[in-house]
PDB file of C-alpha atoms in Angstrom:
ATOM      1  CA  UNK A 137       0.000   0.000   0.000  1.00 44.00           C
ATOM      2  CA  UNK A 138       2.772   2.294   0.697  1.00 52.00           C
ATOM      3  CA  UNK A 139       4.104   2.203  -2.875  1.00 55.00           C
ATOM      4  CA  UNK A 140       0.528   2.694  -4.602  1.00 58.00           C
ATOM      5  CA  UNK A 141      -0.040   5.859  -1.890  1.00 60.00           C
ATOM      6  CA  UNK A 142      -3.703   4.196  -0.976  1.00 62.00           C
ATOM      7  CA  UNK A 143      -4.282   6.510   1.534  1.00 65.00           C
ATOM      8  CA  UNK A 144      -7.211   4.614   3.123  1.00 69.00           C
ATOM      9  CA  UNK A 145      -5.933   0.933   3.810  1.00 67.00           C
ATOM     10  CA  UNK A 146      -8.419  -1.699   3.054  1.00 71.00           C
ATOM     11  CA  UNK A 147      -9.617  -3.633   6.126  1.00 72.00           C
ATOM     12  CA  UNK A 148      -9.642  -7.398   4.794  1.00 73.00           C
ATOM     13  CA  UNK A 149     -12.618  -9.680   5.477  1.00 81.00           C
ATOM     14  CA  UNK A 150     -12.368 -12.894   7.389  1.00 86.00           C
ATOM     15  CA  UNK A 151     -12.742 -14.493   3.867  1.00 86.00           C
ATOM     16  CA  UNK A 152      -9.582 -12.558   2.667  1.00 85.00           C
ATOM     17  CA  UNK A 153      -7.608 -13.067   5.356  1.00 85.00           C
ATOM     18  CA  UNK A 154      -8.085 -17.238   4.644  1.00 88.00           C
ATOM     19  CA  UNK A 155      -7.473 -16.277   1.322  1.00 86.00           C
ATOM     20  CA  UNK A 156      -4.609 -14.603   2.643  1.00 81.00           C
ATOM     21  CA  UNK A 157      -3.211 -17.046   5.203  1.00 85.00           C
ATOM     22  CA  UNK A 158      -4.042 -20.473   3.252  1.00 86.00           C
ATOM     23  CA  UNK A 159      -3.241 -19.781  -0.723  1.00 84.00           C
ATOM     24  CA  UNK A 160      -6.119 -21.159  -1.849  1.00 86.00           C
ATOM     25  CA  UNK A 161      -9.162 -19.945  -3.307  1.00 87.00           C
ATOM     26  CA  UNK A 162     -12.686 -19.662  -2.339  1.00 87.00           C
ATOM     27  CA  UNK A 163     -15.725 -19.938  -3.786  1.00 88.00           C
ATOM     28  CA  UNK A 164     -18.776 -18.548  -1.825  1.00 87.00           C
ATOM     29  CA  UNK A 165     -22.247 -18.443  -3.255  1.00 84.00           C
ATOM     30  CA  UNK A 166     -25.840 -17.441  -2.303  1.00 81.00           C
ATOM     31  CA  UNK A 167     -29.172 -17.060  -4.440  1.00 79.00           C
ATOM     32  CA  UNK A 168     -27.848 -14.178  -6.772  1.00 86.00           C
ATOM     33  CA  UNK A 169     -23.969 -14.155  -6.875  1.00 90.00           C
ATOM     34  CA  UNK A 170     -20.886 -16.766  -7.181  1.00 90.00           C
ATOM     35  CA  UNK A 171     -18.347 -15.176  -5.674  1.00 90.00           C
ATOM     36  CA  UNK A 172     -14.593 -16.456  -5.815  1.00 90.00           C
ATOM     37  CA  UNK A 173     -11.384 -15.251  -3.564  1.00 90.00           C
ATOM     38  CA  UNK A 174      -8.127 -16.290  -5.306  1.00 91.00           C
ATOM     39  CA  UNK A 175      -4.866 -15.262  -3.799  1.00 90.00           C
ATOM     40  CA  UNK A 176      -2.776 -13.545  -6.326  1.00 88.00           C
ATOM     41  CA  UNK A 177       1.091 -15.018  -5.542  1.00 85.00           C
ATOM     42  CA  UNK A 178       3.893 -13.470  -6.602  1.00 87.00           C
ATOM     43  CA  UNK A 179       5.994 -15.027  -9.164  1.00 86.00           C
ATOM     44  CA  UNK A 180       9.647 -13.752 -10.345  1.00 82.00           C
ATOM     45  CA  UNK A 181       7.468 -11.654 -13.026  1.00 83.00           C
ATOM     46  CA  UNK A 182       5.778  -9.642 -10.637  1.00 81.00           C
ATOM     47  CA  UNK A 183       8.768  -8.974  -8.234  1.00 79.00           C
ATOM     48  CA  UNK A 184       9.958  -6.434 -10.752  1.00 79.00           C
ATOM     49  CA  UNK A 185       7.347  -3.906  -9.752  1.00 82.00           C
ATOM     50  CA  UNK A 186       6.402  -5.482  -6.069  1.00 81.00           C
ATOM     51  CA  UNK A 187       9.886  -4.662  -4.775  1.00 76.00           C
ATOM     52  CA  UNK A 188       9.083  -5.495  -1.339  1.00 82.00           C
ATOM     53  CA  UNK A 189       7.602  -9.129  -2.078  1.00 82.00           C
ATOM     54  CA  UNK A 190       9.022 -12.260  -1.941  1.00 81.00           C
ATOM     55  CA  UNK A 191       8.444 -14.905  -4.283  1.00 86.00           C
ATOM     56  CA  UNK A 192       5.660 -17.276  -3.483  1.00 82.00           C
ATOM     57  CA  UNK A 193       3.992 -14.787  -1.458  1.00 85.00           C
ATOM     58  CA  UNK A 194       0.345 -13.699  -1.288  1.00 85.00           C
ATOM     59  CA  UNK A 195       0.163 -10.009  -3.064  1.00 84.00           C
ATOM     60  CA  UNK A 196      -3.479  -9.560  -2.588  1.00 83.00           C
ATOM     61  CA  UNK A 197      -6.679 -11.100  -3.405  1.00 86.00           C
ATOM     62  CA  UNK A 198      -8.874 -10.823  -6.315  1.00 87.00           C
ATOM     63  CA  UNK A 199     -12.483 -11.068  -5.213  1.00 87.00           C
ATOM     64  CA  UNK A 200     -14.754 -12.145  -8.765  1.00 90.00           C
ATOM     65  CA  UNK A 201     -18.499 -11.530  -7.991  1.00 90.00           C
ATOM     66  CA  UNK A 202     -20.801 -12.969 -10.543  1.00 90.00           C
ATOM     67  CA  UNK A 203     -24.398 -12.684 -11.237  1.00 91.00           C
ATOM     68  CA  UNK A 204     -26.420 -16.132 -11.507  1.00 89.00           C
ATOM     69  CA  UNK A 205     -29.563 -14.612 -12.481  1.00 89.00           C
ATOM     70  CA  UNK A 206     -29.076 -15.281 -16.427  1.00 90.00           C
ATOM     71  CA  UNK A 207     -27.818 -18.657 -15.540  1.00 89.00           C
ATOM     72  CA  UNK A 208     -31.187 -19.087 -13.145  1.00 90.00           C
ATOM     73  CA  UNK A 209     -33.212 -18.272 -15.978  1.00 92.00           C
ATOM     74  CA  UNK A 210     -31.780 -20.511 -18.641  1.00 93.00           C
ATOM     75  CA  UNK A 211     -32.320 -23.394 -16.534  1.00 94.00           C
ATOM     76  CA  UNK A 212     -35.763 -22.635 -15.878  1.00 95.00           C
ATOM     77  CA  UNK A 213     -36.354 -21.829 -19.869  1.00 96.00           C
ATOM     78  CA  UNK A 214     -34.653 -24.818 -20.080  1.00 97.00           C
ATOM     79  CA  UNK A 215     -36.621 -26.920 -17.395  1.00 97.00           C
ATOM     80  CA  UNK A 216     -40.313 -25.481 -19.353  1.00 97.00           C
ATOM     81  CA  UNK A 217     -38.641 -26.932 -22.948  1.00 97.00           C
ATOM     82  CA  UNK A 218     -38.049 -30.454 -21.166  1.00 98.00           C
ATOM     83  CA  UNK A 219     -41.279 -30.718 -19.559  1.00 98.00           C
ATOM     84  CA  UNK A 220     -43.806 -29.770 -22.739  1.00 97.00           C
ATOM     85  CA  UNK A 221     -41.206 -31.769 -24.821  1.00 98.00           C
ATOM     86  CA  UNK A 222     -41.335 -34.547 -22.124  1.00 98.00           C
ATOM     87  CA  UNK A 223     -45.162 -34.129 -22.178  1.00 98.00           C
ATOM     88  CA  UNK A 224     -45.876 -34.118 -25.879  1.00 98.00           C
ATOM     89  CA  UNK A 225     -43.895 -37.374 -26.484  1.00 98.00           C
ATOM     90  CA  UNK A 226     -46.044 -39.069 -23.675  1.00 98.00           C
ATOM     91  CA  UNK A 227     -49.512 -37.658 -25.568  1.00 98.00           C
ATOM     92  CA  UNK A 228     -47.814 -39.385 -28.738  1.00 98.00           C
ATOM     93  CA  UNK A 229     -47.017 -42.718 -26.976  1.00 98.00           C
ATOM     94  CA  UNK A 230     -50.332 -42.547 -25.553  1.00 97.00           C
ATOM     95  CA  UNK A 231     -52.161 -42.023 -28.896  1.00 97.00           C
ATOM     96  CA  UNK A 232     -50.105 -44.967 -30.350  1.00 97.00           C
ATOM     97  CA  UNK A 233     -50.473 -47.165 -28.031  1.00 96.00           C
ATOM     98  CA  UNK A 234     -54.585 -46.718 -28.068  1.00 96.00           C
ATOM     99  CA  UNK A 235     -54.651 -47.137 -31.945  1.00 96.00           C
ATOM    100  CA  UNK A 236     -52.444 -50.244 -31.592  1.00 94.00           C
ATOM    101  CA  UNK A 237     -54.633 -51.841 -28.997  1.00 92.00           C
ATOM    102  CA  UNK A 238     -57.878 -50.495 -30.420  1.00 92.00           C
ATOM    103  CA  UNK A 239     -56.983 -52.167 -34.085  1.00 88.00           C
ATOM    104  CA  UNK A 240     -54.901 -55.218 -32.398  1.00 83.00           C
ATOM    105  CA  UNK A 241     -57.400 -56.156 -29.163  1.00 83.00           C
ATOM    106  CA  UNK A 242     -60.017 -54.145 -29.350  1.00 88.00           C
ATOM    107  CA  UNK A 243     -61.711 -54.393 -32.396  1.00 85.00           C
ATOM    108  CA  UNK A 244     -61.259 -57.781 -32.912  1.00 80.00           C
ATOM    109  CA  UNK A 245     -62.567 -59.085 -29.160  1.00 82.00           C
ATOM    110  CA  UNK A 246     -65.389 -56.573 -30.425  1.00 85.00           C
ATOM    111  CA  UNK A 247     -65.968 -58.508 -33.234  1.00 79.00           C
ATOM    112  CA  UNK A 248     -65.676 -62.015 -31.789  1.00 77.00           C
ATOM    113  CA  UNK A 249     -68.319 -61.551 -28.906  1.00 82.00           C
ATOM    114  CA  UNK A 250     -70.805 -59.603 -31.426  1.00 80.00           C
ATOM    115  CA  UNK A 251     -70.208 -63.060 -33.735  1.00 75.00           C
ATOM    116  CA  UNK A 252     -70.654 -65.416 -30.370  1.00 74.00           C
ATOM    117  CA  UNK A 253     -73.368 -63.380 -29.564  1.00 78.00           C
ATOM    118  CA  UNK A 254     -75.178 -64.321 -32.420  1.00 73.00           C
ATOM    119  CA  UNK A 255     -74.453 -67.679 -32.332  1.00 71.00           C
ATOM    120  CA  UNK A 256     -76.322 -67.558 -28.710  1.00 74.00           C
ATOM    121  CA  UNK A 257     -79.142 -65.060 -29.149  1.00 73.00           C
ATOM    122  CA  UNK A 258     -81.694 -67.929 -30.491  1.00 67.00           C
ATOM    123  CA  UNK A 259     -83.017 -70.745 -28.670  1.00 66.00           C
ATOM    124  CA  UNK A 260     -81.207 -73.061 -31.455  1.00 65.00           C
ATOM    125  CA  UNK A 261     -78.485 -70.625 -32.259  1.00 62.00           C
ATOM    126  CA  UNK A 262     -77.207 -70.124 -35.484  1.00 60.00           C
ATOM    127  CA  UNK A 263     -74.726 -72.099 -36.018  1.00 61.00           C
ATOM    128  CA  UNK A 264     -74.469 -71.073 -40.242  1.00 63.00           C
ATOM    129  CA  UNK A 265     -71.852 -67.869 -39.068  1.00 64.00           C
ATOM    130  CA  UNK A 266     -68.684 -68.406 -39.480  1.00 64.00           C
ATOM    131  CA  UNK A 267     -66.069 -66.259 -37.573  1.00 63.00           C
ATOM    132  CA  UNK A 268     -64.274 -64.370 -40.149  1.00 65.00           C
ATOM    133  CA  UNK A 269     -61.056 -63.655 -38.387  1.00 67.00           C
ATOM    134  CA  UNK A 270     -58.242 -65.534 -39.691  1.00 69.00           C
ATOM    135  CA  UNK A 271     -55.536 -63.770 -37.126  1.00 71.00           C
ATOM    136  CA  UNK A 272     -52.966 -66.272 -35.463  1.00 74.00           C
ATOM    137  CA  UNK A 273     -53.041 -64.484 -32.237  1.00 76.00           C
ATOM    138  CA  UNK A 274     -54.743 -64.660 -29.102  1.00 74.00           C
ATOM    139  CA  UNK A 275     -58.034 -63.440 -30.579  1.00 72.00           C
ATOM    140  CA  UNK A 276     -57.097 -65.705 -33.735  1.00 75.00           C
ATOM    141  CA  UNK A 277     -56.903 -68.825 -31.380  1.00 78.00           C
ATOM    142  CA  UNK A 278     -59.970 -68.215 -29.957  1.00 76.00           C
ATOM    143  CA  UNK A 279     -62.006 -68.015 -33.158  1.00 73.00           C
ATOM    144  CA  UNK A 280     -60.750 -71.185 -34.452  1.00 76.00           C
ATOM    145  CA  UNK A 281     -61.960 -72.756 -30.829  1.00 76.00           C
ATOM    146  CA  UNK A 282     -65.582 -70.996 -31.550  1.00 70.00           C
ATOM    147  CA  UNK A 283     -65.067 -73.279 -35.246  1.00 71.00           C
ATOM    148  CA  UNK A 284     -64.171 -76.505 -33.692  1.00 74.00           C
ATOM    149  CA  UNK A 285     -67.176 -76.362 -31.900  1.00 70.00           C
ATOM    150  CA  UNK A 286     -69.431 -75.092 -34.801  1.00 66.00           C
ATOM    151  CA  UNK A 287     -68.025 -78.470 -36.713  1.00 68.00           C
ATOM    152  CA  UNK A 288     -68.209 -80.697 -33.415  1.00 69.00           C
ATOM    153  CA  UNK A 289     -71.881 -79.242 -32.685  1.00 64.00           C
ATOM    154  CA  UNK A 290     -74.212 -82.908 -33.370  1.00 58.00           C
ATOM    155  CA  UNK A 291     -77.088 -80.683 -33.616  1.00 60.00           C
ATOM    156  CA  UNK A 292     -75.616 -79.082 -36.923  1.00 53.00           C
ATOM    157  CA  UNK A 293     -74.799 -82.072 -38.649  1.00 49.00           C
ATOM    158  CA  UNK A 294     -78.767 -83.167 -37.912  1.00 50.00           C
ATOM    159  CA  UNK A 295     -80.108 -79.838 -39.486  1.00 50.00           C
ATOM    160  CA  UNK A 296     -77.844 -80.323 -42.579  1.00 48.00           C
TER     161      UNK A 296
END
């Protein structure tokens, strides 16, 4: 201080003066601000103008304060995008998975109980219908079970 002429000396914080004492930096930070205290150490460089330093030792502190606001409010821009993005691909999956089970489940079990239903709405039942689905799924399966009867039925091969 005596060879800048700083005519009021700076009173160092308990932060600086760990800063000052240990050589190593800290980094502080509450809601608004990051702030970071790194010792500035002489090397042979600086003892050209710091004529009263030694090497290795702790010139002063630079104290960095910086605003986290902009960095606050790309996360939350950020945080919106994932979350409609995040909420659009689950109304797509959604949408896909009811066409697949309306066309793959659905439909068909729709159509195999309106068939069995008219095979069992008469007092003799109509045993003429065939069911038309020639899938080799579950639904498939079951069809061909509703046929085995149909041809295993006595009572059709009397009315024949």
């Amino acid at each position: 201080m005596e060879l800048f002429a700083i005519q009021e000396p700076l009173i160092p914080t308990e932060v600086v003066r760990k800063v000052f004492d240990g050589k190593e930096s800290v980094l502080e930070s509450s809601g608004e601000f990051a702030l970071l205290y790194e010792p500035l150490i002489a090397q042979d460089s600086c003892l050209m103008c710091h004529a009263n330093a030694q090497k290795d030792e702790v010139l002063g502190v630079m104290e960095l304060k910086i605003s986290l606001k902009e960095l606050h409010e790309g996360i939350v821009e950020s945080m919106y995008w994932v979350i409609g993005t995040t909420a659009v691909a689950c109304l797509m999956a959604l949408g896909g998975l009811w066409v697949f089970f309306e066309r793959e489940l659905i439909a068909p079990l729709g159509f195999l109980r309106a068939m069995a239903q008219d095979l069992t709405s008469t007092k003799e039942g109509d045993l003429t219908k065939r069911i038309a689905i020639k899938r080799q799924d579950e639904v498939g399966i079951t069809s061909s079970f509703f046929q085995s009867l149909y041809r295993k039925n006595p009572k059709h091969h009397k009315n024949r």
